[in-house]
mmCIF file of C-alpha atoms and ligand atoms in Angstrom:
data_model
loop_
_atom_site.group_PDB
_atom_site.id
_atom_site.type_symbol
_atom_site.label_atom_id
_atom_site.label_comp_id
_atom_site.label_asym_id
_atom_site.label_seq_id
_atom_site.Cartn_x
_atom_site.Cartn_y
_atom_site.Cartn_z
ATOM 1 C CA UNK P 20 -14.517 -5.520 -46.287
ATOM 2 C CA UNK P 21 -12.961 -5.063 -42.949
ATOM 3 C CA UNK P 22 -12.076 -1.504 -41.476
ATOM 4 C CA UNK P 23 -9.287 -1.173 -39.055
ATOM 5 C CA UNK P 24 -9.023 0.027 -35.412
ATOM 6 C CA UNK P 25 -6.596 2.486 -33.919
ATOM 7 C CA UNK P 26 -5.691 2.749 -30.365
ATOM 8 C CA UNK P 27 -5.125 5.936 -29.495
ATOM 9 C CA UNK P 28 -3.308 7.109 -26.604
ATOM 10 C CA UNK P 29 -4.314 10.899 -26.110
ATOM 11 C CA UNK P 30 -1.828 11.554 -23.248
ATOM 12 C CA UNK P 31 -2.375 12.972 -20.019
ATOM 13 C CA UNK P 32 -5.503 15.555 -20.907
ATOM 14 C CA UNK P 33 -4.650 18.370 -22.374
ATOM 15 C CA UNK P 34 -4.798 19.027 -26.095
ATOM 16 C CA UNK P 35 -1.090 20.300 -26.517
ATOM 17 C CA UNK P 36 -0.170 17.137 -24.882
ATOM 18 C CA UNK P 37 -2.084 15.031 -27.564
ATOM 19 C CA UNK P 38 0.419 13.761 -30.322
ATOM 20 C CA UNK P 39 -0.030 15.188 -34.218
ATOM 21 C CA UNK P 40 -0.511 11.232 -35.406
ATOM 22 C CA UNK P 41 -3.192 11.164 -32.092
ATOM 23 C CA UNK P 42 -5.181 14.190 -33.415
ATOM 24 C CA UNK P 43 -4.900 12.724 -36.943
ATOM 25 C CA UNK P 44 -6.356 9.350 -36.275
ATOM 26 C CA UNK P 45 -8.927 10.868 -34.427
ATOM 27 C CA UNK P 46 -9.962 13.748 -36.792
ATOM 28 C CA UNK P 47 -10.223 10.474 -39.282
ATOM 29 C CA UNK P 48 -12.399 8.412 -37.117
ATOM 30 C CA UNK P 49 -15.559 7.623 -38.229
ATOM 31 C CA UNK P 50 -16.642 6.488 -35.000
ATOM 32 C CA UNK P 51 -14.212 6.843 -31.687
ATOM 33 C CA UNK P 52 -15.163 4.398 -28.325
ATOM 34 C CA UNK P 53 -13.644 5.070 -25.249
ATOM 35 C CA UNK P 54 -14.467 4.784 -21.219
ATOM 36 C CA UNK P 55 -17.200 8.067 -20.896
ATOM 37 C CA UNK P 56 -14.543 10.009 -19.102
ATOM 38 C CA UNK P 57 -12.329 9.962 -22.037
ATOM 39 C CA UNK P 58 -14.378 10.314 -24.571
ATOM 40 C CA UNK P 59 -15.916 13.381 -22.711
ATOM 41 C CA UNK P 60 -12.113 15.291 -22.770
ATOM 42 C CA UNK P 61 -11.429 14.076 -26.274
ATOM 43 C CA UNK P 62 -15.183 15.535 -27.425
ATOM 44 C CA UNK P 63 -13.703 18.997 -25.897
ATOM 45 C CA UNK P 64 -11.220 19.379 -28.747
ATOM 46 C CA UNK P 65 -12.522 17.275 -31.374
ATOM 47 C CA UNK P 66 -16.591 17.925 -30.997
ATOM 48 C CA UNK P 67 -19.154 16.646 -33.607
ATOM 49 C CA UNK P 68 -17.588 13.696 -34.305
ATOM 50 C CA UNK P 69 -19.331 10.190 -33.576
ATOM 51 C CA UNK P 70 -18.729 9.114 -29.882
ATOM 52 C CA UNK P 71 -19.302 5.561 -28.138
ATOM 53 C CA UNK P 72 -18.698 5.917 -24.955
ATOM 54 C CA UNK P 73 -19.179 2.413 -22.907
ATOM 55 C CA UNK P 74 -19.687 3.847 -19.485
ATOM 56 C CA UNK P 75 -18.512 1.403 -17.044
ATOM 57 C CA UNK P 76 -18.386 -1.593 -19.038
ATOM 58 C CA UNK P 77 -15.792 -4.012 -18.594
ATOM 59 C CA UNK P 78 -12.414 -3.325 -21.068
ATOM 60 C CA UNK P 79 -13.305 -6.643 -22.973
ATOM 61 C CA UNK P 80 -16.471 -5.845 -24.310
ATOM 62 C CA UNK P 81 -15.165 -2.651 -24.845
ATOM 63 C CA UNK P 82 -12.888 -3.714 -27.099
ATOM 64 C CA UNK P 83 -15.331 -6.583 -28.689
ATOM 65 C CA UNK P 84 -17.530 -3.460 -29.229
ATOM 66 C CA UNK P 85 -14.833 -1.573 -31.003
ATOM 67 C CA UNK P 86 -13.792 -4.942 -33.444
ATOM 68 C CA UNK P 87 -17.130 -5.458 -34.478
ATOM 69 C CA UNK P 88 -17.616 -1.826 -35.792
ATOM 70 C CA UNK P 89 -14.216 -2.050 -37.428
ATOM 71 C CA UNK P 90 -15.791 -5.637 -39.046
ATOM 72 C CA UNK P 91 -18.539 -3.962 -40.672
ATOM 73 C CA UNK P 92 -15.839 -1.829 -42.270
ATOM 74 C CA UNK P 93 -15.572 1.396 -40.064
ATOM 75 C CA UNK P 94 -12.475 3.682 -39.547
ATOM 76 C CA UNK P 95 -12.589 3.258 -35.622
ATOM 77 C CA UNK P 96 -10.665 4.708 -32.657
ATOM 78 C CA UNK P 97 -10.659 3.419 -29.385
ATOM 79 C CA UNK P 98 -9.037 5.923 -27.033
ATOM 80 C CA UNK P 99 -7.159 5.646 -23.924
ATOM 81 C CA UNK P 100 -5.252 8.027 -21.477
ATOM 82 C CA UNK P 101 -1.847 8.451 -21.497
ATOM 83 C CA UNK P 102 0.041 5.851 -23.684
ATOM 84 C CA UNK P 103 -1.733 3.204 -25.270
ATOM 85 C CA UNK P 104 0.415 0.346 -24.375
ATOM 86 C CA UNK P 105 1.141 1.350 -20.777
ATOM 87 C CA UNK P 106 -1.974 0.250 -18.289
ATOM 88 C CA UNK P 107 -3.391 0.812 -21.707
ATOM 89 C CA UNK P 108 -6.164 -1.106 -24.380
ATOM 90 C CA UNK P 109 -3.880 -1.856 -26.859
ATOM 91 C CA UNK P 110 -2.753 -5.194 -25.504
ATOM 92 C CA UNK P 111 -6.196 -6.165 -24.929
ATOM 93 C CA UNK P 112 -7.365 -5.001 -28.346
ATOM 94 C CA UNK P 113 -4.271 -7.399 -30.008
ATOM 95 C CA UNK P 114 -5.805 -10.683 -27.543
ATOM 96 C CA UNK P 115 -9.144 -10.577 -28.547
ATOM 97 C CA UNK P 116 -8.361 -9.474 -32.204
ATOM 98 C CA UNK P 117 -6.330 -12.630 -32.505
ATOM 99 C CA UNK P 118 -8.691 -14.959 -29.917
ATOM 100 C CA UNK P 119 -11.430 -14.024 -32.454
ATOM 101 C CA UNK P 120 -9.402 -15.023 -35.234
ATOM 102 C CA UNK P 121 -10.636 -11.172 -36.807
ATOM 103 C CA UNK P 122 -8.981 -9.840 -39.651
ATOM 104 C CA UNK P 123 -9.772 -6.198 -39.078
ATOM 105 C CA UNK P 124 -6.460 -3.923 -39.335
ATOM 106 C CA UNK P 125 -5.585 -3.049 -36.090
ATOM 107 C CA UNK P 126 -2.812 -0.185 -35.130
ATOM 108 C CA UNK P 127 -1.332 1.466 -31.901
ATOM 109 C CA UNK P 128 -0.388 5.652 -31.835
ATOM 110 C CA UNK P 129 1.332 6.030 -28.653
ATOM 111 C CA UNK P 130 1.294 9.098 -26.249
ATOM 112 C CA UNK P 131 2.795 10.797 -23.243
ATOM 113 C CA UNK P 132 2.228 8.300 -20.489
ATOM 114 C CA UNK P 133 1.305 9.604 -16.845
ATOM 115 C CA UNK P 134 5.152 9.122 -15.862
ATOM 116 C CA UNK P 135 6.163 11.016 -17.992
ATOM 117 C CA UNK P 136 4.097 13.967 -17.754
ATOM 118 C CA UNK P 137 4.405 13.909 -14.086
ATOM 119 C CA UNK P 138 7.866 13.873 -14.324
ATOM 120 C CA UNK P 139 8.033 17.153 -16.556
ATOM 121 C CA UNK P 140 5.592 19.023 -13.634
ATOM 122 C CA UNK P 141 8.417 17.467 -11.055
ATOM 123 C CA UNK P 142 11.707 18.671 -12.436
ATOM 124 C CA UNK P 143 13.541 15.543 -13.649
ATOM 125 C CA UNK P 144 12.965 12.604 -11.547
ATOM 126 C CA UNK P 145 13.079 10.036 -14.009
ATOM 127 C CA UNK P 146 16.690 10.590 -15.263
ATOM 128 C CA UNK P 147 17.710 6.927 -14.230
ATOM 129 C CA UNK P 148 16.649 3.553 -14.499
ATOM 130 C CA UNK P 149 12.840 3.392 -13.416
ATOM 131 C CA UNK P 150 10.091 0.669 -12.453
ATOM 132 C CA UNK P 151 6.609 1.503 -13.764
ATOM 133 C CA UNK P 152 4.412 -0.044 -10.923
ATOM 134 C CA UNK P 153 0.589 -0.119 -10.704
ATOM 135 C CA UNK P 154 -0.988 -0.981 -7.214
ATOM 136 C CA UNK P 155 -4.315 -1.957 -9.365
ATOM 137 C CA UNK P 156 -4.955 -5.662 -8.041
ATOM 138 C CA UNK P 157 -7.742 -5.974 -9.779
ATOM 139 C CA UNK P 158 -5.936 -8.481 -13.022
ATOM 140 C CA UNK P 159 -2.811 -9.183 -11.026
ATOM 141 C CA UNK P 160 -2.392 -10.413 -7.256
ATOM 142 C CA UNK P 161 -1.969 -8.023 -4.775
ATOM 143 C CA UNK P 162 1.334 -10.207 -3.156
ATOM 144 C CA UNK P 163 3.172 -10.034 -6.471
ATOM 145 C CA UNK P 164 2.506 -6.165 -6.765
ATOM 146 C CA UNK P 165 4.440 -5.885 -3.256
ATOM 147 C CA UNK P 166 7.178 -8.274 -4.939
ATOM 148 C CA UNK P 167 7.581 -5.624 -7.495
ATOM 149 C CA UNK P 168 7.443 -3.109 -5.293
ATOM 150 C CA UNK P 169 10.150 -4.926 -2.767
ATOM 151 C CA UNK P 170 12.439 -5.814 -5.934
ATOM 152 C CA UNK P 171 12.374 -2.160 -7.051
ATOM 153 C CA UNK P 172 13.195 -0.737 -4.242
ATOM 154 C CA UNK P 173 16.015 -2.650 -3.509
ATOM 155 C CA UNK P 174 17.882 -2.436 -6.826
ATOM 156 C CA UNK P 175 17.415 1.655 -6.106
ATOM 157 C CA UNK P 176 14.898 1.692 -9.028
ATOM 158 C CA UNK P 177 12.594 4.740 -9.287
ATOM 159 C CA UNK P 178 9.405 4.489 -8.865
ATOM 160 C CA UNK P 179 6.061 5.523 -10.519
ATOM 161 C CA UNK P 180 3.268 4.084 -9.238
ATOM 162 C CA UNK P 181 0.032 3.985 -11.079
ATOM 163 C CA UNK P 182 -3.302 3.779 -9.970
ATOM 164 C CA UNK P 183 -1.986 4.172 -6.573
ATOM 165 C CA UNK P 184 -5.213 4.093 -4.610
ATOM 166 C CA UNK P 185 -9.011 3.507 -4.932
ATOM 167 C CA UNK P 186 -11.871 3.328 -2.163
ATOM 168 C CA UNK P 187 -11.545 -0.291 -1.912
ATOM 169 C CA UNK P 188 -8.004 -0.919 -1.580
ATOM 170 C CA UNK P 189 -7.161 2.314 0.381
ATOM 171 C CA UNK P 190 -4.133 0.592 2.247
ATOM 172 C CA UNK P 191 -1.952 -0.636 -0.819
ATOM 173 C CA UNK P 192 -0.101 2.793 -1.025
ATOM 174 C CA UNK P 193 0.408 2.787 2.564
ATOM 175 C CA UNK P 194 1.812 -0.785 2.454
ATOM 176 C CA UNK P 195 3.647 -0.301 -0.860
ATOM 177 C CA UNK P 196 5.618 2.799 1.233
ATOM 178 C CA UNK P 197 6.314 0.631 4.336
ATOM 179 C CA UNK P 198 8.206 -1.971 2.294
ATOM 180 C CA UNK P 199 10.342 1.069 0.125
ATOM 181 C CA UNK P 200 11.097 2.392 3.740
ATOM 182 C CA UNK P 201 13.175 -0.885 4.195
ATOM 183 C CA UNK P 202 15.660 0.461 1.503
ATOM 184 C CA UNK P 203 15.517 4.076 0.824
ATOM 185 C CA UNK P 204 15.759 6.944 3.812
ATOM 186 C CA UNK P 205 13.071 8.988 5.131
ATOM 187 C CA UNK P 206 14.194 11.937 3.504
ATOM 188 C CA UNK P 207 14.062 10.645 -0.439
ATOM 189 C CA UNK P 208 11.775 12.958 -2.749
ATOM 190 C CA UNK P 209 8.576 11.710 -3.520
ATOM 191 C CA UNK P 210 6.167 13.338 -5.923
ATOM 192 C CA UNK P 211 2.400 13.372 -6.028
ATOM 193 C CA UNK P 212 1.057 14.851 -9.599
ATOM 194 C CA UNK P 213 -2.864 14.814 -9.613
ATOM 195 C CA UNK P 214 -4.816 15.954 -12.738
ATOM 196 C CA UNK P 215 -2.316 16.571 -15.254
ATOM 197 C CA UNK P 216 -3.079 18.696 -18.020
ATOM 198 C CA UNK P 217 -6.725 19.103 -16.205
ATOM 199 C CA UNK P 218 -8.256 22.269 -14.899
ATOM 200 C CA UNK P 219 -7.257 20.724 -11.081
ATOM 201 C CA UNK P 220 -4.081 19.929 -11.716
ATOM 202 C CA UNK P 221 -1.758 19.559 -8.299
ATOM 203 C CA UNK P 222 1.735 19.157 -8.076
ATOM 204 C CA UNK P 223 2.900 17.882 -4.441
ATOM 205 C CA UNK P 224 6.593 17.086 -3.138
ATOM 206 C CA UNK P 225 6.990 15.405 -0.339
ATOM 207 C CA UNK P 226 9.413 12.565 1.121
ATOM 208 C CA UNK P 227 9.015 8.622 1.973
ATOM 209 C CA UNK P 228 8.950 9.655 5.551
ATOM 210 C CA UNK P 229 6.057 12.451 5.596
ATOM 211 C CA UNK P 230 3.863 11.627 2.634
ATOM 212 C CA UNK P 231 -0.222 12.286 3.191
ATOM 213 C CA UNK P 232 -1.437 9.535 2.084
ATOM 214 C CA UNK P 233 -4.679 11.381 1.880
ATOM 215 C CA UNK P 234 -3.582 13.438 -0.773
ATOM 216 C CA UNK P 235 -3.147 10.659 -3.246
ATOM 217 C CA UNK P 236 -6.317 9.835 -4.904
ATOM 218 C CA UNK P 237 -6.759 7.520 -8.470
ATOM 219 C CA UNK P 238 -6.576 10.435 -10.299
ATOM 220 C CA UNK P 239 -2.781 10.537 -9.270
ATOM 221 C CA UNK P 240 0.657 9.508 -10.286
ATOM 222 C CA UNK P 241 3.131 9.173 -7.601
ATOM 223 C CA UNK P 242 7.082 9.338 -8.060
ATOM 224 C CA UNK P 243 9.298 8.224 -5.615
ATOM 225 C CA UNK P 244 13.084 8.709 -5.690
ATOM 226 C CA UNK P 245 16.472 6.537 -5.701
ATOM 227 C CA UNK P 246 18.869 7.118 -3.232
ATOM 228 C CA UNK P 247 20.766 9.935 -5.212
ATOM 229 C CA UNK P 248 17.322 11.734 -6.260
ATOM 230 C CA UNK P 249 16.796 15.416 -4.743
ATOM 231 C CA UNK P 250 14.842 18.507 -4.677
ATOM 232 C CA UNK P 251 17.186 21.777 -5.866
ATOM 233 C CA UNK P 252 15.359 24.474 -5.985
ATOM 234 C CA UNK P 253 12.068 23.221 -5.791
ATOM 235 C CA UNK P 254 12.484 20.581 -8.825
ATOM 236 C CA UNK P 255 12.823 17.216 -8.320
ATOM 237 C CA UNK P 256 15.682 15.463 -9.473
ATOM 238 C CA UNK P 257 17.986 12.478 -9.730
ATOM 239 C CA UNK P 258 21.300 12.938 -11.156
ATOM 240 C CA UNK P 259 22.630 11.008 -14.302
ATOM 241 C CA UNK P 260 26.001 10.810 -12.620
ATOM 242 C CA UNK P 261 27.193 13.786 -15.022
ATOM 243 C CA UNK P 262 30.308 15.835 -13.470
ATOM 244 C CA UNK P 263 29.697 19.530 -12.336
ATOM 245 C CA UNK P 264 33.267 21.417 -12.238
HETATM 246 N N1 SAH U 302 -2.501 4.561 -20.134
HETATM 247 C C1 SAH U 302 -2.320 5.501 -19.043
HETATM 248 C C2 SAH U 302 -2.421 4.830 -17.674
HETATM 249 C C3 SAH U 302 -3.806 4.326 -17.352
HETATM 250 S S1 SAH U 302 -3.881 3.632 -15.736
HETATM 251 C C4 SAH U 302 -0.976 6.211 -19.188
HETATM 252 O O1 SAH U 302 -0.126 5.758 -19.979
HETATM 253 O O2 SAH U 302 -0.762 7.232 -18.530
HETATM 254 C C5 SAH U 302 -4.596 4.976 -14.829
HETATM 255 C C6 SAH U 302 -3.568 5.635 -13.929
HETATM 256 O O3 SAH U 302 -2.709 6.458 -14.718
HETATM 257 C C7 SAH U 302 -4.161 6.581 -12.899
HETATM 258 O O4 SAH U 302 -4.603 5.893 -11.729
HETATM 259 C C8 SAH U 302 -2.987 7.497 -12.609
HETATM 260 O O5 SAH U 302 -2.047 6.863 -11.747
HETATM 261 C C9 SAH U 302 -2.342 7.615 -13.995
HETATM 262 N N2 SAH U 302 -2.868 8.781 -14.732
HETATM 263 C C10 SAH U 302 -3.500 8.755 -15.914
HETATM 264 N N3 SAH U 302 -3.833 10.002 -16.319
HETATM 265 C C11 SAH U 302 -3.392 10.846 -15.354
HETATM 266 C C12 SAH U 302 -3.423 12.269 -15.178
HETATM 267 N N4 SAH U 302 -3.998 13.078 -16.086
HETATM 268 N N5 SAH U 302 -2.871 12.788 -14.064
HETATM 269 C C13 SAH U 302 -2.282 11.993 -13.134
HETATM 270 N N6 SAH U 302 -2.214 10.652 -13.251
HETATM 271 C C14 SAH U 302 -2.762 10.076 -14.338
#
């Protein structure tokens, strides 16, 4: 008889961040797979449970991994950072499931995505309509991640930008900001949030016209304003349009 498989998104990093229906699946687990990095901070507050971590094996056999332990009938959890549907395996997990034709029960438990956590360590920068961007190119073209970007920026979108830079695409950032220069001012908040819930967490405000672009690193989400966003008292934030008498 088949098992099932549980994505598990165990937000950002930090155990109070984690979900009760997270820690549940996961104290169930028989077996839990994940990239080594997150199993490693999931094995800090669950330890002594069974851990598969695939090192830096590609997300598909990951996942094929994962399935065929669920097959032969296992209670499995894959986890993932953050949500489990955002940049996440869950979608992956559903393809091959289905491509396979598998029958094993498969499930999603979301979690705080990287957005939103960084958000929270901002002030409240997220309180309008916002476009979820990753500069990854590595599954989608690099020219329609600058679309994005472009089309964002004009309708006066937020911005989060995940996986903002790596060592070989260290000019996407740069490139993303010189296109949202075109519509917002110099002086619109941007915030850099590195490490969440980690022991080297940073929290960094800046604005579209001074931001380091040396201080952004993978590890980091990076929020940049609409036109109405500001920074009051050191928190970040873009008004709702509510009335102050
Ligand atoms: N599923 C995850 C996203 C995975 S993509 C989520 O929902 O959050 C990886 C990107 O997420 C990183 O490059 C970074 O931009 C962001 N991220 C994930 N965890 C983070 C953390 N603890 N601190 C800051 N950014 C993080």
């Amino acid at each position: 008889m088949s098992g099932k498989l549980t994505v598990v998104g165990f937000g950002p990093g930090s155990k109070d961040d984690m979900t009760f229906r997270a820690a549940k699946a996961i104290e169930e687990a028989e077996i839990i797979v994940g990239y080594k990095t997150y199993t490693d901070i999931v094995a800090e507050f669950f330890p002594g449970k069974d851990y598969r971590s695939t090192g830096m094996m590609g997300e598909v056999e990951r996942c094929q991994i994962a399935l065929d332990l669920a097959k032969d009938g296992r209670n499995v959890v894959m986890v993932c950072s953050g949500d489990s549907g955002i940049y996440g395996m869950a979608g992956i997990v559903y393809e091959l499931a289905y491509h396979n034709g598998s029958d094993v029960e498969i499930s999603s438990v979301p979690g705080i995505t990287a957005a939103s956590s960084a958000a929270a360590l901002l002030g409240a920068p997220l309180m309008h309509d916002t476009a979820l961007i990753s500069l990854s190119d590595w599954l989608t073209p690099i020219d329609l991640i600058m679309k994005r970007i472009d089309r964002a920026a004009d309708s006066d979108m937020v911005i989060a930008l995940y996986n903002p830079k790596s060592a070989h695409r260290p000019d996407y950032l740069k490139q993303a900001f010189e296109i949202i220069s075109k519509y917002r001012g110099k002086g619109t908040p941007v915030g850099i949030v590195r490490e969440i819930g980690r022991a080297d967490q940073q929290v960094t405000m800046t604005t579209v016209g001074e931001i380091d672009f040396g201080k952004v690193d993978m590890l980091s989400t990076v929020i940049v304003g609409n036109s109405q966003t500001k920074i009051e008292n050191g928190r970040m934030i873009t008004p709702r349009g509510y009335k102050l008498e």
